[in-house]
Coordinates of C-alpha atoms and ligand atoms in Angstrom, one line a residue:
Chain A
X181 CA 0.9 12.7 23.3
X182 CA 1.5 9.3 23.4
X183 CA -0.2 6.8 21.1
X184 CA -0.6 3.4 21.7
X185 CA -0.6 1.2 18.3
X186 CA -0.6 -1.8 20.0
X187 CA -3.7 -1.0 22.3
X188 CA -5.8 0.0 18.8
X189 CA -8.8 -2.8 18.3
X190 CA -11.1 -3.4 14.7
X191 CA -14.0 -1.5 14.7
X192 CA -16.9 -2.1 12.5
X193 CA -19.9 -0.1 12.1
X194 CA -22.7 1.8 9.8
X195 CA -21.0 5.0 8.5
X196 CA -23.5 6.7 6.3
X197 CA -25.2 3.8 5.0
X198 CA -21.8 2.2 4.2
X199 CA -19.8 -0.1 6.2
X200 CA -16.7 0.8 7.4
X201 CA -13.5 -0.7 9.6
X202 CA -11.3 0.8 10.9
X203 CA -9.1 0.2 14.1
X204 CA -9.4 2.6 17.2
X205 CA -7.4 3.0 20.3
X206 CA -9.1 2.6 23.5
X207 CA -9.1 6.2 24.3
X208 CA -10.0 7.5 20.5
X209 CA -13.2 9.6 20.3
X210 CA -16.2 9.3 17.3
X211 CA -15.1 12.6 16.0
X212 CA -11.6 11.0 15.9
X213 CA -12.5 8.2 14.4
X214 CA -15.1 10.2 11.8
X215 CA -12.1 13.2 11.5
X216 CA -9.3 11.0 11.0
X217 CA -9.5 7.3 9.5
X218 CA -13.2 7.5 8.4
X219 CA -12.0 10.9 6.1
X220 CA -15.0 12.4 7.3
X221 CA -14.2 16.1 8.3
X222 CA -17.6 17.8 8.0
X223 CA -18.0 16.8 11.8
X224 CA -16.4 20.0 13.3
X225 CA -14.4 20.0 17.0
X226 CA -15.5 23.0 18.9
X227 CA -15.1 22.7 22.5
X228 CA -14.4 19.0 22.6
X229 CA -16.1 19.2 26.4
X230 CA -20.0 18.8 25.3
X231 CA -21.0 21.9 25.6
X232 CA -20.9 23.8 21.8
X233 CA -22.5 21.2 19.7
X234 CA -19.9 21.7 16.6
X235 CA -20.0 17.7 17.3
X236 CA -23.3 16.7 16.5
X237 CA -23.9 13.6 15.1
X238 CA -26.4 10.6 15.1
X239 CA -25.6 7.2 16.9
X240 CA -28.4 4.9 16.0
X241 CA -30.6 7.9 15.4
X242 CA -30.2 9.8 18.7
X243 CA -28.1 13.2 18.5
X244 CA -24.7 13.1 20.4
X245 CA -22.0 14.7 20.7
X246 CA -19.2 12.8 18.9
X247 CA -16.5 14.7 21.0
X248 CA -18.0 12.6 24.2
X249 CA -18.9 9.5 22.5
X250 CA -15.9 6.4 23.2
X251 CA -15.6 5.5 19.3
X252 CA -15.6 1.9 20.2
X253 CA -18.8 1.8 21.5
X254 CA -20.0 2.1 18.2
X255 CA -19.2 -0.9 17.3
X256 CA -22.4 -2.3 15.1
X257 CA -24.1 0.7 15.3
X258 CA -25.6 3.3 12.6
X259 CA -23.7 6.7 12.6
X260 CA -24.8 9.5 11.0
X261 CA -22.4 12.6 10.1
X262 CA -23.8 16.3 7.9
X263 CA -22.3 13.6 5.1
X264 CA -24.9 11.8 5.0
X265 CA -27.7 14.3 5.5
X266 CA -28.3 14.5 1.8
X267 CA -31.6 14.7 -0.7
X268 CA -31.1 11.4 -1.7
X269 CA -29.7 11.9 -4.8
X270 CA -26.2 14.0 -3.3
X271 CA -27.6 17.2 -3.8
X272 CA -28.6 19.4 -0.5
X273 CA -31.0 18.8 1.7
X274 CA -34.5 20.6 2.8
X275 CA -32.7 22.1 5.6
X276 CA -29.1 22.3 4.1
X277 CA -31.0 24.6 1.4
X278 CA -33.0 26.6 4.1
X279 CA -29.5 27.4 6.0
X280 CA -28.0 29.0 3.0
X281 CA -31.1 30.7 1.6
X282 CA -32.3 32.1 5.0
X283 CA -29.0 33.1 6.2
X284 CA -29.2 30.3 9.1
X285 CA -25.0 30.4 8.3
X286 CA -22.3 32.8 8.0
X287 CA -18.7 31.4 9.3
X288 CA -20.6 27.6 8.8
X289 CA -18.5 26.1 11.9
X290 CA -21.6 25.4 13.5
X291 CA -23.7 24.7 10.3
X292 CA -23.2 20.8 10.5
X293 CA -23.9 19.8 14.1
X294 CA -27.2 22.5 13.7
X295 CA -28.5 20.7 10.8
X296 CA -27.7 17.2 12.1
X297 CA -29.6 18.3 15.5
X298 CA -32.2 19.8 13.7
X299 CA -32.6 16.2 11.8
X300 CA -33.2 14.4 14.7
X301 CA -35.8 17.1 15.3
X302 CA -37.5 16.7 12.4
X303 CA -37.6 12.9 12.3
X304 CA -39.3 13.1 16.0
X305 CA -41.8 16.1 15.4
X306 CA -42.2 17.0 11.8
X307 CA -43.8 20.3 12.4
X308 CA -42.2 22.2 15.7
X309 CA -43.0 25.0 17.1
X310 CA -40.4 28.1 17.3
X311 CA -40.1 27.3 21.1
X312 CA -39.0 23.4 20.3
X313 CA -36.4 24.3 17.8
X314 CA -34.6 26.6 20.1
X315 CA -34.9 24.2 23.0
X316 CA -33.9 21.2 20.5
X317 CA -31.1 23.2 19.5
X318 CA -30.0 24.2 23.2
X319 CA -27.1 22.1 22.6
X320 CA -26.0 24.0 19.8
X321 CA -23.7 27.1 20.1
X322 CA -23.3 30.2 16.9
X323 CA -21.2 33.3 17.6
X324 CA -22.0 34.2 14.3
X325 CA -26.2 34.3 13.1
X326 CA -27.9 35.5 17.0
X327 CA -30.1 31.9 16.4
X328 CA -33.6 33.3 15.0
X329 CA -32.2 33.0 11.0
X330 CA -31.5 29.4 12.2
X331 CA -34.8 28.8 13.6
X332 CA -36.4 30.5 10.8
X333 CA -34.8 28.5 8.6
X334 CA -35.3 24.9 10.6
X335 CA -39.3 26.2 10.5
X336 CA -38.9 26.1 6.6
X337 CA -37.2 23.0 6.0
X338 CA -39.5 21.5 8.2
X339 CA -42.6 23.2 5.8
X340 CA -41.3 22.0 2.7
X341 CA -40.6 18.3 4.1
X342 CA -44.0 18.0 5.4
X343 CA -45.0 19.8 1.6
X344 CA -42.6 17.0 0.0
X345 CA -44.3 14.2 2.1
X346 CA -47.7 14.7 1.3
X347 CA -46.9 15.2 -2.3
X348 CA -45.3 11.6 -1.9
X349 CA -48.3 10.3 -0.5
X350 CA -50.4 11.6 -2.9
X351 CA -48.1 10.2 -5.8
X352 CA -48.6 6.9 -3.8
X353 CA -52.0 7.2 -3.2
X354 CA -52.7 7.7 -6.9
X355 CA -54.5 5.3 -9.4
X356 CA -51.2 3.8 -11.6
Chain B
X77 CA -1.1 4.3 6.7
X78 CA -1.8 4.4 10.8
X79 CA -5.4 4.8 11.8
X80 CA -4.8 5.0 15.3
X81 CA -5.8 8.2 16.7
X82 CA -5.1 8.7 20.9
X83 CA -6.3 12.0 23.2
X84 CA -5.0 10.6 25.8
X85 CA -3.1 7.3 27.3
X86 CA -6.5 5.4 28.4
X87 CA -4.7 2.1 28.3
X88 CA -7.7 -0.5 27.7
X89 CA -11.3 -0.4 26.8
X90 CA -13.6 -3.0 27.6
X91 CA -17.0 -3.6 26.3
X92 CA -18.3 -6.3 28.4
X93 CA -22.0 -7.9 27.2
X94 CA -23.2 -9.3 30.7
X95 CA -23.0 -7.6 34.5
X96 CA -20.8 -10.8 35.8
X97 CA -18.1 -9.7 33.0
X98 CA -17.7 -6.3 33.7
X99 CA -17.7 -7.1 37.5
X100 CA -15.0 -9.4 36.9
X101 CA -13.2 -7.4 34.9
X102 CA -13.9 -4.3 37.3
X103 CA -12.0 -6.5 40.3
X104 CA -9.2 -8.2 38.1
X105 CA -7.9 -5.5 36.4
X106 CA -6.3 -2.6 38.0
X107 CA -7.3 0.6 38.1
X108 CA -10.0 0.2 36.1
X109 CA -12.7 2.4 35.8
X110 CA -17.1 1.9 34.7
X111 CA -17.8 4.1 32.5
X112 CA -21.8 4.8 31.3
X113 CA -22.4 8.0 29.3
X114 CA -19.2 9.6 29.6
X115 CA -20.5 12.9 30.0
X116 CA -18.7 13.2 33.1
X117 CA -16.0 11.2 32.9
X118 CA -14.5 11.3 29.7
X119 CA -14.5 16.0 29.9
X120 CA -12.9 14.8 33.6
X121 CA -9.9 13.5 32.0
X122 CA -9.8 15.5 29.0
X123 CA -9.8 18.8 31.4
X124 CA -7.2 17.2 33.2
X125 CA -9.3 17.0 36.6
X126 CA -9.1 13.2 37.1
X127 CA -6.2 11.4 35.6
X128 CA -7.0 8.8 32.7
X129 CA -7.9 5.5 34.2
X130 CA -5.5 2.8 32.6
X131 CA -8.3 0.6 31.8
X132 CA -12.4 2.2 30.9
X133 CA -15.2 -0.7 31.3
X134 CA -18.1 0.3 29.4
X135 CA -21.4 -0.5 30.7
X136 CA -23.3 0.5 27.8
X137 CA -24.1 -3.0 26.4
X138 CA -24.9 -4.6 30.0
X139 CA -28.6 -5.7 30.0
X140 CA -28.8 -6.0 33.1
X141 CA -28.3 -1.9 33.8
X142 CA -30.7 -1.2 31.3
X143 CA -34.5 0.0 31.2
X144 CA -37.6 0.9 33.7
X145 CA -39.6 -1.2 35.7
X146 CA -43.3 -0.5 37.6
X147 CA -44.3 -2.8 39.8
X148 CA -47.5 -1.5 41.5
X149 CA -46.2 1.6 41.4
X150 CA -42.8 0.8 43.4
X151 CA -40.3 1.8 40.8
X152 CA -36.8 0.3 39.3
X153 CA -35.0 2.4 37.2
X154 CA -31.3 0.8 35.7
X155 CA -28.2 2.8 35.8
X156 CA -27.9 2.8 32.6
X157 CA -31.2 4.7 31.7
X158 CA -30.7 8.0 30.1
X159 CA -31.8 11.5 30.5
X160 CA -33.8 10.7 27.5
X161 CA -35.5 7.7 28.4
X162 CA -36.7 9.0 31.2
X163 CA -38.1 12.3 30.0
X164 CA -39.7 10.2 27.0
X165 CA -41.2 7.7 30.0
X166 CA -44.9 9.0 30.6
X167 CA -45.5 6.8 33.3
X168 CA -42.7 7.9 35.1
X169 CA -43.7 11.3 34.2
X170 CA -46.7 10.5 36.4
X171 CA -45.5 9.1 39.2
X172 CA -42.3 11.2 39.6
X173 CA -42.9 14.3 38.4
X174 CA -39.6 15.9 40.1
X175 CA -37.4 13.1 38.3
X176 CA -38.9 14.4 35.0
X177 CA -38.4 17.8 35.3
X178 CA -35.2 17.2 36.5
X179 CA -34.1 15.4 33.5
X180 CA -35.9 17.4 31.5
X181 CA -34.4 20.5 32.5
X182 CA -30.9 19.3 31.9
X183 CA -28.1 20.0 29.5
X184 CA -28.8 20.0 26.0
X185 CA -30.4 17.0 24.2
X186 CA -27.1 15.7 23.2
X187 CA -26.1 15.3 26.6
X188 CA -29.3 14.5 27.5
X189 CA -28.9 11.4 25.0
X190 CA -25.7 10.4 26.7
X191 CA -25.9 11.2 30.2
X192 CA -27.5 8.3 32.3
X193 CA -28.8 8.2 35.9
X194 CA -26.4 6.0 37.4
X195 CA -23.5 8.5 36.5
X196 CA -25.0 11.6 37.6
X197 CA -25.3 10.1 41.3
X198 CA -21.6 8.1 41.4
X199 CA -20.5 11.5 40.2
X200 CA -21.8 13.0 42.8
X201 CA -21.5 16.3 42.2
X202 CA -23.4 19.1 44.3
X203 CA -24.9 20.1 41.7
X204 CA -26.6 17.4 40.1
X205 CA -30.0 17.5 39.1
X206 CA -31.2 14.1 40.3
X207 CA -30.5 13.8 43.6
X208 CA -32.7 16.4 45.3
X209 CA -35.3 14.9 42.4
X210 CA -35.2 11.5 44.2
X211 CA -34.3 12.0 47.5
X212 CA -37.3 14.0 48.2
X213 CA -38.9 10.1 46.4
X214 CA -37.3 8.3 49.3
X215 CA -35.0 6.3 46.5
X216 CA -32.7 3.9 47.1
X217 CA -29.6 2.5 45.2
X218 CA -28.7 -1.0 44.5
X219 CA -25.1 -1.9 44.4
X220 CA -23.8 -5.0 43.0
X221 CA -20.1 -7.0 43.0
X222 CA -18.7 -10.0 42.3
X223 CA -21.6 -12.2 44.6
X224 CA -23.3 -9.5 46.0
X225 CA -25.7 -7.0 45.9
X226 CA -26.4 -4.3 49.2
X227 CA -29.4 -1.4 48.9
X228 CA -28.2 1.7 50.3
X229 CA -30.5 4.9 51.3
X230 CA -29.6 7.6 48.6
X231 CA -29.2 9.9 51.4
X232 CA -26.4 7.8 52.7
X233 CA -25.0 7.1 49.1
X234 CA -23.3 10.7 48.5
X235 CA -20.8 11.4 51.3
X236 CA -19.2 14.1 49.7
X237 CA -18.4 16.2 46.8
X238 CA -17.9 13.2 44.5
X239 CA -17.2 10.8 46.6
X240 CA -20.2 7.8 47.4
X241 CA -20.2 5.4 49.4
X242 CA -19.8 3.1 46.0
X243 CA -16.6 0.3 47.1
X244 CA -13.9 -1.0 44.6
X245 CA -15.3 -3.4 41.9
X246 CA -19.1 -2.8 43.0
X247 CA -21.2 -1.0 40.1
X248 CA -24.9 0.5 40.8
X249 CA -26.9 -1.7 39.0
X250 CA -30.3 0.7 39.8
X251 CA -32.3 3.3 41.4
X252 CA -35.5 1.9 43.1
X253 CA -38.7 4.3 44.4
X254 CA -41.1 3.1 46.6
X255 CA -44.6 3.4 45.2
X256 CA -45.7 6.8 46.0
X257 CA -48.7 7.7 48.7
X258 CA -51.8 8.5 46.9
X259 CA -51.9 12.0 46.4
X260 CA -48.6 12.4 46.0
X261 CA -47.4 15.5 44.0
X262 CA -43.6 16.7 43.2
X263 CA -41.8 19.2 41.4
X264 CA -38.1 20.4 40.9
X265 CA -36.7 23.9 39.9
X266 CA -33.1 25.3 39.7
X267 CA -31.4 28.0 38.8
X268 CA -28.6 28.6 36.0
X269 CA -26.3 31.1 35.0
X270 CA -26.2 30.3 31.3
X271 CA -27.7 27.5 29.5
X272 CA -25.9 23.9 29.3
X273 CA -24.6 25.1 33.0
X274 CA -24.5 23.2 36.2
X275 CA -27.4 24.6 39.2
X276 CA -26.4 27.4 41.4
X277 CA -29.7 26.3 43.1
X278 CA -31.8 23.5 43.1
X279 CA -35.1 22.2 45.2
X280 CA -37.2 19.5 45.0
X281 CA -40.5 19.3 46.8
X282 CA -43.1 16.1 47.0
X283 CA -46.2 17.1 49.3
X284 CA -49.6 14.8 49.5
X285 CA -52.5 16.9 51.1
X286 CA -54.3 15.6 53.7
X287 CA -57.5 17.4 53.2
X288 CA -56.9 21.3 53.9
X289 CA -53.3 20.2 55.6
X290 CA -50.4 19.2 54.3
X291 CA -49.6 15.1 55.4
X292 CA -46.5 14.2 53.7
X293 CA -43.9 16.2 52.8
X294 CA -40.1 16.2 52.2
X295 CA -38.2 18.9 50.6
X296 CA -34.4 18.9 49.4
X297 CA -32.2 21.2 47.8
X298 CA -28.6 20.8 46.0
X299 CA -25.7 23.0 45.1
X300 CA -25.7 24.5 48.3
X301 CA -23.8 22.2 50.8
X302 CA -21.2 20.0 50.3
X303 CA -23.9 17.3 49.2
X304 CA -28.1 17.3 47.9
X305 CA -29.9 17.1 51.2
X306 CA -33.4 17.0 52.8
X307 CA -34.1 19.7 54.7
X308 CA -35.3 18.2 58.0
X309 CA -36.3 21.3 59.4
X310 CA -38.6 22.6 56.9
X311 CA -40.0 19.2 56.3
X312 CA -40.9 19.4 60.3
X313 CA -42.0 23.1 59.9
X314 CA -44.8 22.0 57.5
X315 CA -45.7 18.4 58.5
X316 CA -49.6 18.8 59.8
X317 CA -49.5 22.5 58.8
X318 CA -52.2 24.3 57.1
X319 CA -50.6 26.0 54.0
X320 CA -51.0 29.3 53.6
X321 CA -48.8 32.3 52.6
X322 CA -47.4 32.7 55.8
X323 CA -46.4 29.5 56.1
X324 CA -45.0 29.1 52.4
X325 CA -43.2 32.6 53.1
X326 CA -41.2 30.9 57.0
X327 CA -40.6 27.6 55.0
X328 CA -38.5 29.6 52.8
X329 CA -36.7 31.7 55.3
X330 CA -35.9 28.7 57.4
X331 CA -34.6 26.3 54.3
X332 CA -32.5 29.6 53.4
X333 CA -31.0 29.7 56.7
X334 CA -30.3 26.0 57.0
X335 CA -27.8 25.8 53.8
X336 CA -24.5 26.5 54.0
X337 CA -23.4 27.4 50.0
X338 CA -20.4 28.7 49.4
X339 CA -20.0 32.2 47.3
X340 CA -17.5 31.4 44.2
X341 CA -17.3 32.7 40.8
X342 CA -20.6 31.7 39.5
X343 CA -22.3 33.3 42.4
X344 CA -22.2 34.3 45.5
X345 CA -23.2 32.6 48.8
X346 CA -26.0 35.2 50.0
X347 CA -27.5 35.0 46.6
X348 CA -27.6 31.2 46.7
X349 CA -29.2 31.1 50.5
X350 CA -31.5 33.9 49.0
X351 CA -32.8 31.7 46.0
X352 CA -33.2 28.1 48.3
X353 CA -35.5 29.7 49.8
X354 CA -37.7 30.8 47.2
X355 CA -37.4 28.0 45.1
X356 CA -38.4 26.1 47.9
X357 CA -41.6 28.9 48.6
X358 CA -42.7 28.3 44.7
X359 CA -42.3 25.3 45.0
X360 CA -44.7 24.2 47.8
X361 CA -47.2 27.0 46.6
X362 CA -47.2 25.0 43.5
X363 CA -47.7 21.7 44.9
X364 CA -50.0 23.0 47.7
X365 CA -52.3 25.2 45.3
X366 CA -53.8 22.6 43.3
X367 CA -52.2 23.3 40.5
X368 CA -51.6 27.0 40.4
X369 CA -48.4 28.1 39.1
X370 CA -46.3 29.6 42.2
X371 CA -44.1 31.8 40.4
X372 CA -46.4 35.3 40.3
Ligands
LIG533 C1 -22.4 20.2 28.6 C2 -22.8 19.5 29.8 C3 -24.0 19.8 30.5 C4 -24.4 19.1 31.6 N1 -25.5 19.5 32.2 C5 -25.9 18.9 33.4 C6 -27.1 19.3 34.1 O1 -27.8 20.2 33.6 N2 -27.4 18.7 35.2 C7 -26.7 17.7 35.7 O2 -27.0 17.1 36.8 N3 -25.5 17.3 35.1 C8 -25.2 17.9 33.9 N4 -24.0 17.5 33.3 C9 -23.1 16.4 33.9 C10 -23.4 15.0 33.4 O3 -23.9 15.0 32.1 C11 -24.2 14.2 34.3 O4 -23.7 14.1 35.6 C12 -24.5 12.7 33.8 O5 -25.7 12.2 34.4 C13 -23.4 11.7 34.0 O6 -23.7 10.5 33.5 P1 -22.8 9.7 32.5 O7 -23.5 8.4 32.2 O8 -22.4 10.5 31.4 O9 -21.6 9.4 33.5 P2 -20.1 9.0 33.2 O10 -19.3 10.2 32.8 O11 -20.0 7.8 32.3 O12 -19.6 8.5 34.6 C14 -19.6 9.4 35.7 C15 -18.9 8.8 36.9 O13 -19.8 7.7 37.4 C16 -19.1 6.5 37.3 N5 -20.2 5.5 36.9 C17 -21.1 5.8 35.8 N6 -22.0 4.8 35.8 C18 -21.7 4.0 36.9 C19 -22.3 2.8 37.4 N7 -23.5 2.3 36.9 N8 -21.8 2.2 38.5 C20 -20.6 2.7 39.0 N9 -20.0 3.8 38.6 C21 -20.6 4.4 37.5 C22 -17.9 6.6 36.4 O14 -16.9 5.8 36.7 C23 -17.6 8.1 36.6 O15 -16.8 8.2 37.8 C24 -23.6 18.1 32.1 C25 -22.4 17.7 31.4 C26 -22.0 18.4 30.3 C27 -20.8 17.9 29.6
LIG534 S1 -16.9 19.8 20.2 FE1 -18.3 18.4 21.0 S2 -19.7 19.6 22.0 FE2 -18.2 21.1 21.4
LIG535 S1 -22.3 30.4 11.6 FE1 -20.4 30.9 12.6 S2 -20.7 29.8 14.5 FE2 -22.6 29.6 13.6

């Protein structure tokens, strides 16, 4: 394939909270971009035509696919990849934990784009219905789990957030 | 240490911030090709269907392709709007109900994110979800260049599988929709193999009663002729018509009859003619019923 150095433009954006530059050639992807001079290889390649989901990852808080996504039209934006999905403090999240405990992963290929999906899920309806997580993850292909320890385990995550933000409230709420 | 990564040999990209740029950059350099979502485009060239365009101009940051307008109910929708925006859109919801099912019942919501309205109809597939949606809305496209703008009739707009009527260096900026009759209801249904699939079938149907007969009506199907159409016929079949099961049950015969699918390896030809017609059946029993479901 032939690569064209001299065609590669800056490209500055939000990776993660942190920003990053990098240069990009016209024709370079995100998930290049994320995959290759970004470092960040938890963003998986499945199909690379749209239609798996392995991809997943948040452009100024909407899910897209990264595979489909011109990198330089990120250019200012906020990205978010699975390495940035974290409890705050590096450790896993709500739904990271849920995956693992309730089985929502075996092989894990399609582990991050679920969970970054799922995130976008959450931040728009914090307590969905079975129905809304499948059809939120539509976009989201597993050979491995058959999809209902996944749900099960977005359900959870999404329990123990709403659990984790009332407790926060209340902590707020409270006489200091 | 390069950084350069390259899938394939896309020899410019250009991220113009106004409509004159891109247009200018659309006629001066060669070859060079709008690009919106990239949904269609950019698996086009990585499959290896369409050749990679020596120069991409994304529209993405051109406000003047962006975001919805309702003007006493006529409606102005930019290219650039997505999937997304316009299933989140409640008042569009309301007046076009077939242009939100049909972006609702689309892709995943990745895609849904990405895709925008302007490149499902320059793509022009036969298959595309929002053509019959807003054909059977009476929309129109506007098409701008370098000093000039033209409306064109969406019926006129798709000419063939993928090919519009769209000339070199001319973008569409929007879709406009009349303001609908009172009364007016519409719905859109489809049929697909698997999910994240193109329609083997799709229908569209926008009736407003006039009291126990039906006054308006247009009806339009896609995936099963070379482009979406109305169906003339049917339309004239139940224009003035009372509508009862009878009626429902010939509208579907005849809309079956007039396709002409083709049978390939997602499905065959009879089955499509076979499911025109009763989507277009359900269809009108929905929107004819007041508001009972049509699908028992
Ligand atoms: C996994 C998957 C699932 C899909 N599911 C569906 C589905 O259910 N229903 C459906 O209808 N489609 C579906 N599609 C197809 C695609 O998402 C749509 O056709 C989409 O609307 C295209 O819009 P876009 O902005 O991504 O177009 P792009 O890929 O950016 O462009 C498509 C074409 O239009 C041209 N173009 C784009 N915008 C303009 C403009 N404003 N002026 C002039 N030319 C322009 C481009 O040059 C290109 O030729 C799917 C695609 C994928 C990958
Ligand atoms: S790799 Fe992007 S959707 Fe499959
Ligand atoms: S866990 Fe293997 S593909 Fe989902």
């Amino acid at each position: 394939m032939e690569t064209r150095e001299d065609a590669a433009v800056p490209l500055s954006f939000e990776l993660n909270g942190e920003t990053v530059a990098v240069r990009a050639a016209p024709a370079a992807r995100l998930l290049d971009v994320l995959r290759g001079p970004c470092g960040r290889t938890g963003t998986k390649e499945g199909c690379g035509e749209g239609e798996c989901g392995a991809c997943s990852v948040l452009v100024d808080g909407r899910v897209v696919n990264a595979c489909l996504y011109a990198a330089l039209d990120v250019e200012g934006c906020r990205v978010t990849t699975i390495e940035g999905l974290h409890d705050g403090a590096g450790g896993p999240s709500a739904l990271q934990r849920a995956f693992v405990t309730l089985g929502g992963t075996q092989c894990g290929f399609c582990t991050p784009g679920m969970i970054v999906a799922a995130e976008a899920l959450l931040a728009a309806n914090p307590d969905p219905a079975a129905d809304d997580i499948r059809g939120a993850l539509r976009g989201n292909l597993c050979r491995c789990t058959g999809y209902v320890q996944i749900v099960e385990a977005v359900r959870s995550a999404a329990a123990a957030r709403r659990a984790g933000a009332d407790a926060a409230r209340a902590a707020a709420g409270a006489p200091s | 240490m390069s950084t350069e990564t390259t899938v394939c040999t896309i020899g410019a990209y250009h991220r113009p911030a106004t409509l004159d740029d891109a247009l200018r950059i659309l006629r001066d350099v060669p070859g060079a090709r709008p690009v919106a979502g990239g949904t269609d485009l950019l698996v086009h060239v990585r499959d290896g269907r369409e050749g990679a365009p020596p120069a991409l101009v994304s529209l993405r940051r051109v406000p003047e392709l962006c975001g919805v307008t309702i003007e006493d109910g006529a409606v102005t929708i930019g290219a650039l709007t997505t999937m997304s925006d316009i299933v989140a859109d409640a008042e569009l919801a309301r007046l076009l109900p077939a242009v939100h099912v049909a972006a609702a019942d689309f892709g995943g919501v990745q895609i849904r994110n990405a895709a925008t309205i302007g490149g499902n109809l320059v793509n022009a597939s036969p298959c595309a979800n929002l053509p019959p949606a807003l054909l059977v809305h009476g929309a129109s496209v506007v098409l701008r260049a370098l000093g000039g703008v033209r409306t064109v009739d969406l019926r006129d707009f798709i000419v063939g599988p993928g090919e519009t009527c769209l000339r070199d260096g001319e973008v569409l900026a929007a879709v406009t929709i009349p303001r609908p009759l009172g009364g007016l209801r519409s719905t859109f249904r489809r049929t697909v193999r698997v999910a994240m699939d193109m329609a083997l079938v799709s229908v569209a149907a926008a009736v407003a009663m006039d009291g126990g007969t039906i006054g308006a009506v247009r009806v339009a199907a896609g995936a099963v002729a070379p482009t979406p159409r109305r169906l003339a016929e049917v339309e004239e079949l139940l224009r003035g018509a009372v509508p009862d099961e009878g009626l429902l049950r010939r509208a579907g015969e005849l809309a079956a009859a007039g396709v002409a699918p083709i049978s390939d390896v997602r499905a065959s030809e009879s089955y499509r003619r076979h499911m025109t017609g009763v989507h277009v059946r359900r269809a009108l029993a929905e929107l004819t019923a007041g508001g009972v479901d049509g699908d028992a």
